[in-house]
Short mmCIF file of C-alpha atoms in Angstrom, two decimals:
data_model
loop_
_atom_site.label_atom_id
_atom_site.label_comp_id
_atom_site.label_asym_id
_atom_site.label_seq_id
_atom_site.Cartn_x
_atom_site.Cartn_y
_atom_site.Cartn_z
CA UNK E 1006 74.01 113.06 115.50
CA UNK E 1007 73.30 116.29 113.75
CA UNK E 1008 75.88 117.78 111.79
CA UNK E 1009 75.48 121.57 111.54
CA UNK E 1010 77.23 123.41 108.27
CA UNK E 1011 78.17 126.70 108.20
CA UNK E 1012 78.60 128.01 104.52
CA UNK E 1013 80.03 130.19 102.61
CA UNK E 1014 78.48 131.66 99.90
CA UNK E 1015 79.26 133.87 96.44
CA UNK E 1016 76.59 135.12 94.14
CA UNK E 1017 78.24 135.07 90.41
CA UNK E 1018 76.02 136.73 87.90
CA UNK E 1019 76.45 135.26 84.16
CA UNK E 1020 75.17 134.89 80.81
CA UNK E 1021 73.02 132.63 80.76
CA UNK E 1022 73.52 130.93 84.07
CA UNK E 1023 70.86 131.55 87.20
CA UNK E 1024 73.27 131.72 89.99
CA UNK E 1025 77.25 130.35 90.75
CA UNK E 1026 77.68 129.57 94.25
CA UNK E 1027 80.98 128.68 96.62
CA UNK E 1028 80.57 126.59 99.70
CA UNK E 1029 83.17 126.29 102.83
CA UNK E 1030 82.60 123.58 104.63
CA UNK E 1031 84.42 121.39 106.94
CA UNK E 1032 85.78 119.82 109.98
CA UNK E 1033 88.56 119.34 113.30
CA UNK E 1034 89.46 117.04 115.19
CA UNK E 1035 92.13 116.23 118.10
CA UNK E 1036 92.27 113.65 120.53
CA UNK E 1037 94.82 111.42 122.43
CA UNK E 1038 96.04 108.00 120.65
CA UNK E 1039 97.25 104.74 122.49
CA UNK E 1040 98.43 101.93 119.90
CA UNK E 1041 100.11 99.03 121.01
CA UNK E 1042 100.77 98.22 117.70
CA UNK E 1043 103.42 100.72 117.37
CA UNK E 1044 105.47 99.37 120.33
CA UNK E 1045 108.98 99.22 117.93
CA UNK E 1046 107.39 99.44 114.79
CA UNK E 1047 108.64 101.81 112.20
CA UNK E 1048 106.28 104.52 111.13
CA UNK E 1049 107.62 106.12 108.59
CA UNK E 1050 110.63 106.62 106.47
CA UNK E 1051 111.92 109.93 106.58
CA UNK E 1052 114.55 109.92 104.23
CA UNK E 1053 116.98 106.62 102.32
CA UNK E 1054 118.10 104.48 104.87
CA UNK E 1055 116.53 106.34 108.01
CA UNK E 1056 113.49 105.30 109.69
CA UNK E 1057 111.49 107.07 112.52
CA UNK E 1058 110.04 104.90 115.56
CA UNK E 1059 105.95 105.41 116.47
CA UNK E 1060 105.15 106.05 120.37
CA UNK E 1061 102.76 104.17 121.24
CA UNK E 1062 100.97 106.97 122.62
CA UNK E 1063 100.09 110.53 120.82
CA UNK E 1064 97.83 113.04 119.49
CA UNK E 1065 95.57 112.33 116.69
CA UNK E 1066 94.58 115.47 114.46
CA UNK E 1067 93.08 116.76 111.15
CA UNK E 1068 92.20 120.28 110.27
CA UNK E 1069 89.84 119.99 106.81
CA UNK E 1070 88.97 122.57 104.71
CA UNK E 1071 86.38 121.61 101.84
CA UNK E 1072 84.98 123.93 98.72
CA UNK E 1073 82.23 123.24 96.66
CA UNK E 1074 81.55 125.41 93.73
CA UNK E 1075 78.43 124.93 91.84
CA UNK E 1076 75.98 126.71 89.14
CA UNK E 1077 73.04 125.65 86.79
CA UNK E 1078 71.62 126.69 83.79
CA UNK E 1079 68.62 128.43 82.88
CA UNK E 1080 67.72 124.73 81.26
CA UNK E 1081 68.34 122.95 84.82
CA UNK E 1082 71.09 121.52 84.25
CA UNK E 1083 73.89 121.30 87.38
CA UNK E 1084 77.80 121.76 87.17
CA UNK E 1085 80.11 121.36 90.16
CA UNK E 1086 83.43 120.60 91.13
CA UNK E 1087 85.00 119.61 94.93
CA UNK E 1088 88.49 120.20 96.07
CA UNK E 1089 90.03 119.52 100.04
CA UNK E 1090 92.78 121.14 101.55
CA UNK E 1091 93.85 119.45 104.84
CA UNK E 1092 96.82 119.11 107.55
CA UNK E 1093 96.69 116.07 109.67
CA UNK E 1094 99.18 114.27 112.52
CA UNK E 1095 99.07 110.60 113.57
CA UNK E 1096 101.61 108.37 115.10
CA UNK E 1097 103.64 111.86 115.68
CA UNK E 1098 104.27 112.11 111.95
CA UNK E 1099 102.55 115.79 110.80
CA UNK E 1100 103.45 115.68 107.17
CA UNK E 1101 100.09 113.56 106.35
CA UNK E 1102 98.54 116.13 104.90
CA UNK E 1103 97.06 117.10 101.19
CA UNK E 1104 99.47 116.42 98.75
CA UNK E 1105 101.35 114.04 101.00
CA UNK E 1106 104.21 116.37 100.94
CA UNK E 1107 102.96 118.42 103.96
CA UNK E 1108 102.69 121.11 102.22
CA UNK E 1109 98.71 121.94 102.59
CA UNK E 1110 97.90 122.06 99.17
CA UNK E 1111 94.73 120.80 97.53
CA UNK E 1112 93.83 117.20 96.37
CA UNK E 1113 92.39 116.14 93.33
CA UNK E 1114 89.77 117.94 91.92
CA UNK E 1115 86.27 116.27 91.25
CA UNK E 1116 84.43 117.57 88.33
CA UNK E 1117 80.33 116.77 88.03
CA UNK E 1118 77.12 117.24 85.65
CA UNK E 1119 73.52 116.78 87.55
CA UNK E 1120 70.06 116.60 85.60
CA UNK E 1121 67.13 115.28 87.72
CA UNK E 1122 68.62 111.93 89.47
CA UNK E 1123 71.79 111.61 87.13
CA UNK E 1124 74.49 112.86 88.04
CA UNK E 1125 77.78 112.63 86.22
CA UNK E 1126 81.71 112.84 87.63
CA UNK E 1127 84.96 113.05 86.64
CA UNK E 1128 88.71 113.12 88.33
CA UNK E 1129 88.72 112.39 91.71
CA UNK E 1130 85.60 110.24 91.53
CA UNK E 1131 83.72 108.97 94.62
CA UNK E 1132 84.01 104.92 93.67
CA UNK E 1133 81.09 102.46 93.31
CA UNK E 1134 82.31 100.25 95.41
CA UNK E 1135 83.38 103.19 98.26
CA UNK E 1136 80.09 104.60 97.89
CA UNK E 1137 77.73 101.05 99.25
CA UNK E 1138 76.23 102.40 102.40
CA UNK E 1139 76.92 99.85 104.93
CA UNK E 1140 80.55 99.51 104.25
CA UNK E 1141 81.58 101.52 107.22
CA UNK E 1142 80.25 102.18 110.63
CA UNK E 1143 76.50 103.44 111.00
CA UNK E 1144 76.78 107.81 112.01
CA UNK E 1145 80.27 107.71 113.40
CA UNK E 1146 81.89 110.99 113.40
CA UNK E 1147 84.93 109.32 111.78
CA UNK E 1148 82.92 106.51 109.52
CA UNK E 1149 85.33 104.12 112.00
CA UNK E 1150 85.90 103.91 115.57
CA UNK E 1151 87.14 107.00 117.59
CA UNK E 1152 88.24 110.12 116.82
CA UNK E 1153 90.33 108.92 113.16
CA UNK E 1154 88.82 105.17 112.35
CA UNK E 1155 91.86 103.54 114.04
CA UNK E 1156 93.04 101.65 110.90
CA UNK E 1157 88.54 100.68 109.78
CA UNK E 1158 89.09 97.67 110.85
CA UNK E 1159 85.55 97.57 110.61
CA UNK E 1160 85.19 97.46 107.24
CA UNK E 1161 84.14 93.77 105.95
CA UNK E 1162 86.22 94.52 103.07
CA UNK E 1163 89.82 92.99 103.83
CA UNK E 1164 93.24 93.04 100.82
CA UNK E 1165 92.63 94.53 97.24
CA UNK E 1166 91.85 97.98 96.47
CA UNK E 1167 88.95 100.06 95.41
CA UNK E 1168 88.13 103.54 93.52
CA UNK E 1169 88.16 106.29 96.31
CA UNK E 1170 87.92 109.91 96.45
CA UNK E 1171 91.31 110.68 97.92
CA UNK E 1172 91.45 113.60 100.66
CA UNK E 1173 95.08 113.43 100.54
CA UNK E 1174 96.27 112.86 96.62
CA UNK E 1175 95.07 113.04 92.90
CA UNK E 1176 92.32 110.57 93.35
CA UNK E 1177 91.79 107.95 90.38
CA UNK E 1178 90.79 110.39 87.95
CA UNK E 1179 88.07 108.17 86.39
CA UNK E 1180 84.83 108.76 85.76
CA UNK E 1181 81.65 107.73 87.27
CA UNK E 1182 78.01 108.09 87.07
CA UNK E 1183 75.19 107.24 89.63
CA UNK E 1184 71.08 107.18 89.12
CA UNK E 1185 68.51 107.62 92.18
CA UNK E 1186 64.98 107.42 92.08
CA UNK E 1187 62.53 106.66 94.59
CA UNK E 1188 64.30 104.26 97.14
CA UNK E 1189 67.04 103.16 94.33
CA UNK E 1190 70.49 104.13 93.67
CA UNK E 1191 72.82 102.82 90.73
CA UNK E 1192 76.36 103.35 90.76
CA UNK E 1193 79.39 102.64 87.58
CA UNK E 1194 82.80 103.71 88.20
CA UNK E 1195 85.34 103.05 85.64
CA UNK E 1196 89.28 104.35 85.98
CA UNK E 1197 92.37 103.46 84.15
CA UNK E 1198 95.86 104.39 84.89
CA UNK E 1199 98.82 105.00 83.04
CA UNK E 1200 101.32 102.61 81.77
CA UNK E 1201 104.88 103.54 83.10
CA UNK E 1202 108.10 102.63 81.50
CA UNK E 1203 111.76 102.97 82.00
CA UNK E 1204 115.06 103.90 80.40
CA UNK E 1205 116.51 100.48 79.09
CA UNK E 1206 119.96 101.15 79.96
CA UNK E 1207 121.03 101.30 75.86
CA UNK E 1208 121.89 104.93 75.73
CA UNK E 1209 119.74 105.52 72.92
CA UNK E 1210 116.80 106.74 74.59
CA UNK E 1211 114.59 103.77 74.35
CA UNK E 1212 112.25 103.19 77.10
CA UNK E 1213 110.85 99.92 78.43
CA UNK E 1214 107.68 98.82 79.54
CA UNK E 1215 108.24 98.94 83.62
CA UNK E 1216 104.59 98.20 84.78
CA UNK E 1217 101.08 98.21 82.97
CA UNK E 1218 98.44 101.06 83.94
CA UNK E 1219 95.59 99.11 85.86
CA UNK E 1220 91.73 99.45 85.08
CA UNK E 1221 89.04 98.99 87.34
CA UNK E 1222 85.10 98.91 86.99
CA UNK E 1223 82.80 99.28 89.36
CA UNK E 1224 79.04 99.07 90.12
CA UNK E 1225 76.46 99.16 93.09
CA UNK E 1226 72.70 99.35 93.84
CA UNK E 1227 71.01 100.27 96.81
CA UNK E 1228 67.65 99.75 97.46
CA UNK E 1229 66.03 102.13 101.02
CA UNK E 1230 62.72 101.63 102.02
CA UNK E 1231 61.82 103.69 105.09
CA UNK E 1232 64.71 103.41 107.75
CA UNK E 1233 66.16 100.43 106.09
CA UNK E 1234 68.71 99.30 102.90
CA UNK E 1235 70.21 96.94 101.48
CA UNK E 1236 73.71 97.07 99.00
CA UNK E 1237 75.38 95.00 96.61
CA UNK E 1238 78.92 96.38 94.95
CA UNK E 1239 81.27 94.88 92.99
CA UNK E 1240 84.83 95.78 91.39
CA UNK E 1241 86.26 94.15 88.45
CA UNK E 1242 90.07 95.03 87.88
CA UNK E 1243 93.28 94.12 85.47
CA UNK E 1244 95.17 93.31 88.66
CA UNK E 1245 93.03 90.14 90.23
CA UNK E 1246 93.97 91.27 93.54
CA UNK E 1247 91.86 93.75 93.15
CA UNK E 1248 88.46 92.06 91.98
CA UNK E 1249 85.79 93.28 95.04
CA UNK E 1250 82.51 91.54 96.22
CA UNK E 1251 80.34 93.56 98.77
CA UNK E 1252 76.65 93.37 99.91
CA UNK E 1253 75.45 94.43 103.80
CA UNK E 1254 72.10 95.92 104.39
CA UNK E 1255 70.95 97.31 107.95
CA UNK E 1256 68.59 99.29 109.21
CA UNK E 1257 67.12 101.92 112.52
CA UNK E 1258 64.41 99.97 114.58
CA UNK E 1259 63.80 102.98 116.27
CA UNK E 1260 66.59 104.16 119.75
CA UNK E 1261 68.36 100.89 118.47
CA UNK E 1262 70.56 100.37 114.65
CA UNK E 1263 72.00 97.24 113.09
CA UNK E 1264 73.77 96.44 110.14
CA UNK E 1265 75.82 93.53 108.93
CA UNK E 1266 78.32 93.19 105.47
CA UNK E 1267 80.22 90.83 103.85
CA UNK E 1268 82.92 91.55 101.84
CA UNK E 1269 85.23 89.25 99.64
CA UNK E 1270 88.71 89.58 98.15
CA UNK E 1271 91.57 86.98 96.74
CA UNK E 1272 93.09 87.91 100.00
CA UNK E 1273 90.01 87.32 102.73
CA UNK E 1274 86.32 86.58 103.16
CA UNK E 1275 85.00 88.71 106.13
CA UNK E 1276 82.23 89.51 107.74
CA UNK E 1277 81.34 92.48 110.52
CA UNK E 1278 77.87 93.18 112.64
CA UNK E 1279 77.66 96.07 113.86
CA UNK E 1280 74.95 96.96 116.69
CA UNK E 1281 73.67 100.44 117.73
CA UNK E 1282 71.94 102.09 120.54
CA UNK E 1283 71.12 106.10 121.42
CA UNK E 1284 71.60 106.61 125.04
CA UNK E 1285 68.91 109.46 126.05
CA UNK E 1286 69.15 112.56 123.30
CA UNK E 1287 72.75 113.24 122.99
CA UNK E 1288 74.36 109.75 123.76
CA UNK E 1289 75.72 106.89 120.94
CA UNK E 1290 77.38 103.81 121.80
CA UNK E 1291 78.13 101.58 119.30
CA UNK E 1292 79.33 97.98 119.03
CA UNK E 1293 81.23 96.00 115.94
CA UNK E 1294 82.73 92.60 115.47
CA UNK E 1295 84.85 91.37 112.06
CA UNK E 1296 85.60 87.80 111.23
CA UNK E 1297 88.47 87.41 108.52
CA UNK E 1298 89.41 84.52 107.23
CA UNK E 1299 92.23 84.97 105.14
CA UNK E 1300 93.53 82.73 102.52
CA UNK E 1301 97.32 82.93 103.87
CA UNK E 1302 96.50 81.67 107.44
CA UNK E 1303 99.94 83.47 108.21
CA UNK E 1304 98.38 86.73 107.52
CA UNK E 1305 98.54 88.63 111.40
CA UNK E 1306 95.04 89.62 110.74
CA UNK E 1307 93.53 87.09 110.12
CA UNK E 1308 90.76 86.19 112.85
CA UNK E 1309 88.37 88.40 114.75
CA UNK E 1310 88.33 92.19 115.81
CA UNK E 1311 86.04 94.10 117.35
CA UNK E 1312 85.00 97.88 118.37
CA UNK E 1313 83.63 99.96 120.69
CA UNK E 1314 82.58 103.63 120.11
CA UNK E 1315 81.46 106.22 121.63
CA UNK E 1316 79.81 109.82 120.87
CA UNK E 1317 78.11 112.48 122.90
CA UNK E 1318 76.96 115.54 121.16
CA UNK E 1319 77.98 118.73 122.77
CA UNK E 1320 76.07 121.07 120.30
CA UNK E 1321 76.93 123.56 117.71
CA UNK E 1322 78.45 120.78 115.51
CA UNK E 1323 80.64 119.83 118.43
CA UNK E 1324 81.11 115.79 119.45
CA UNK E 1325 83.24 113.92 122.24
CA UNK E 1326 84.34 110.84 120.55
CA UNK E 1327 85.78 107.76 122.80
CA UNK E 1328 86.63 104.45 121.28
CA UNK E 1329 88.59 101.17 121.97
CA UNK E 1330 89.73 98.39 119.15
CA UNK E 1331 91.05 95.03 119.64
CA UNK E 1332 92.50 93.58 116.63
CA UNK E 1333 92.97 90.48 114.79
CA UNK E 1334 96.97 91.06 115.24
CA UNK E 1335 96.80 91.18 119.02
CA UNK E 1336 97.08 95.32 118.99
CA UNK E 1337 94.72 97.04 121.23
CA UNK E 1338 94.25 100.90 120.56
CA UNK E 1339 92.40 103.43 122.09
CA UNK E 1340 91.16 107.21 121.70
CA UNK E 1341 89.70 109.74 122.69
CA UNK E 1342 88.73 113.58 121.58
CA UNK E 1343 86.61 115.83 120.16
CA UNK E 1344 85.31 116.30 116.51
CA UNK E 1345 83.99 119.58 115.63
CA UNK E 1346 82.40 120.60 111.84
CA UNK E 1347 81.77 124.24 110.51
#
């Protein structure tokens, strides 16, 4: 599907710089939700002691606003940075938005340095492991199923968590640097966060160790090779829970796509194949199924999901998005909208 950008941009003469530009980019999207899963279920708590219900069916929506600023020297040498601002709704709850107060503001910046295939960033980093292609669905509007991913059940990656840039918060602030040339791509990550600590109740002042600041490294490499890759990424963290093992690789064979990944976690092993076709010029359908198998057999998602989505491209950056999960835990879920990008 082709994904038409309208941008913004600022000429900023300087000394010794050849040109500073500002990009605007983004997206919309709306569409109805139906989750069975949220028959009862709390989904979200609003305040001490009060809880709010989810329907079961609503509207799904984010408005995203993206600006990339960029410049480079007479010597060739790139500088960048990427903020997001963003309001979103789902399960009836509007106050997911940037900041997670609701308040619209921007996330995290990311901060980068290019020179020929290196590139360099810092703050809200990307993640090694969060950057393996294969690791979510192949030219989805929403990298899931449907108009908002519907939970990425998809993803072959099950428990633990890995380095992300954050649309919604202050990202990892780590620092990262990735390497392409010819058909390879290298990617390190590396992040640490801060120990906190507490009051210990003494009066004097004294503070306590409360929890320690967890580390993480990451690393992947991709090899392409004409419509074709294959990944391997890996996370190594303080907190075991957290140690990731990824590899997938897929590929176009022309009007038809395929990929497959296996991902690996103290919580689960789990595997997804995912199969593609285009339906005349405008037309998508694609098809998933996960098997988890989780090391607590209790776990309600343990067992197989699987997908269906749908995409038909209007034009002018325009898409109607349809898809349909059935999950692991029994919950079905289905939507349907339209994605739009500017």
């Amino acid at each position: 599907m082709k994904k038409v950008l309208f941008a913004t941009t600022a000429l900023i003469a300087t000394a010794g710089m050849a040109a500073a530009d500002i990009k605007l980019s983004g997206y919309g999207r709306f569409g109805l939700d139906y989750n069975s899963g949220n028959d009862g279920a709390p989904a979200n708590t609003t305040t001490v002691g009060t809880v709010s219900d989810a329907p079961e069916t609503s509207i799904t929506s984010r408005l995203r606003l993206q600006v990339d600023m960029s410049t480079e020297t007479d010597g060739g040498v790139g500088f960048n940075a990427r903020v997001r601002m963003q309001s979103e709704s789902r399960d009836n709850n509007p106050g997911l938005s940037a900041g997670n107060d609701g308040d619209n503001g921007f996330n995290g910046a990311r901060f980068g340095v290019t020179y020929g295939g290196l590139t360099v960033n810092v703050g809200n980093i990307i993640g090694a492991v969060e950057n393996a292609p294969g690791l979510y669905t192949t030219g989805t509007r929403s990298a899931g199923t449907g108009i908002d991913g519907m939970g990425f059940k998809s993803v072959a990656i099950k428990g633990g968590s890995f380095d992300a840039y954050t649309s919604d918060g202050m990202g990892a602030n780590g620092i990262e640097a990735l390497y392409s040339v010819g058909g390879f791509t290298g990617h390190i990550s590396y992040s640490e966060a801060r120990d906190t600590y507490t009051d210990n109740g003494s009066g004097t002042g004294s503070a306590v160790l409360a929890t320690t600041g967890e580390d993480r490294t990451g690393v992947m490499v991709t090899y392409s090779f004409a419509d074709y890759y294959v990944t391997a990424a890996a996370q190594s963290s303080s907190t075991a829970a957290n140690d990731v093992q990824f590899v997938a690789a897929g590929g176009d064979f022309g009007a038809f796509g395929a990929r497959i990944a296996y991902g690996s976690t103290d919580a689960a092993d789990s595997i997804t194949l995912e199969g593609n076709m285009d339906i005349g010029a405008a037309s998508n359908l694609l098809v998933w199924v996960n098997d988890a198998d989780y090391t607590l057999t209790t776990d309600a998602n343990d067992g197989t999901s699987f997908g269906i989505n749908y995409q038909y491209d209007l034009g002018g950056g325009a898409t109607l998005v349809a898809g349909y999960v059935d999950g692991a835990d029994d919950s079905e879920q289905f939507q349907a909208g339209v994605y739009f990008s500017f």
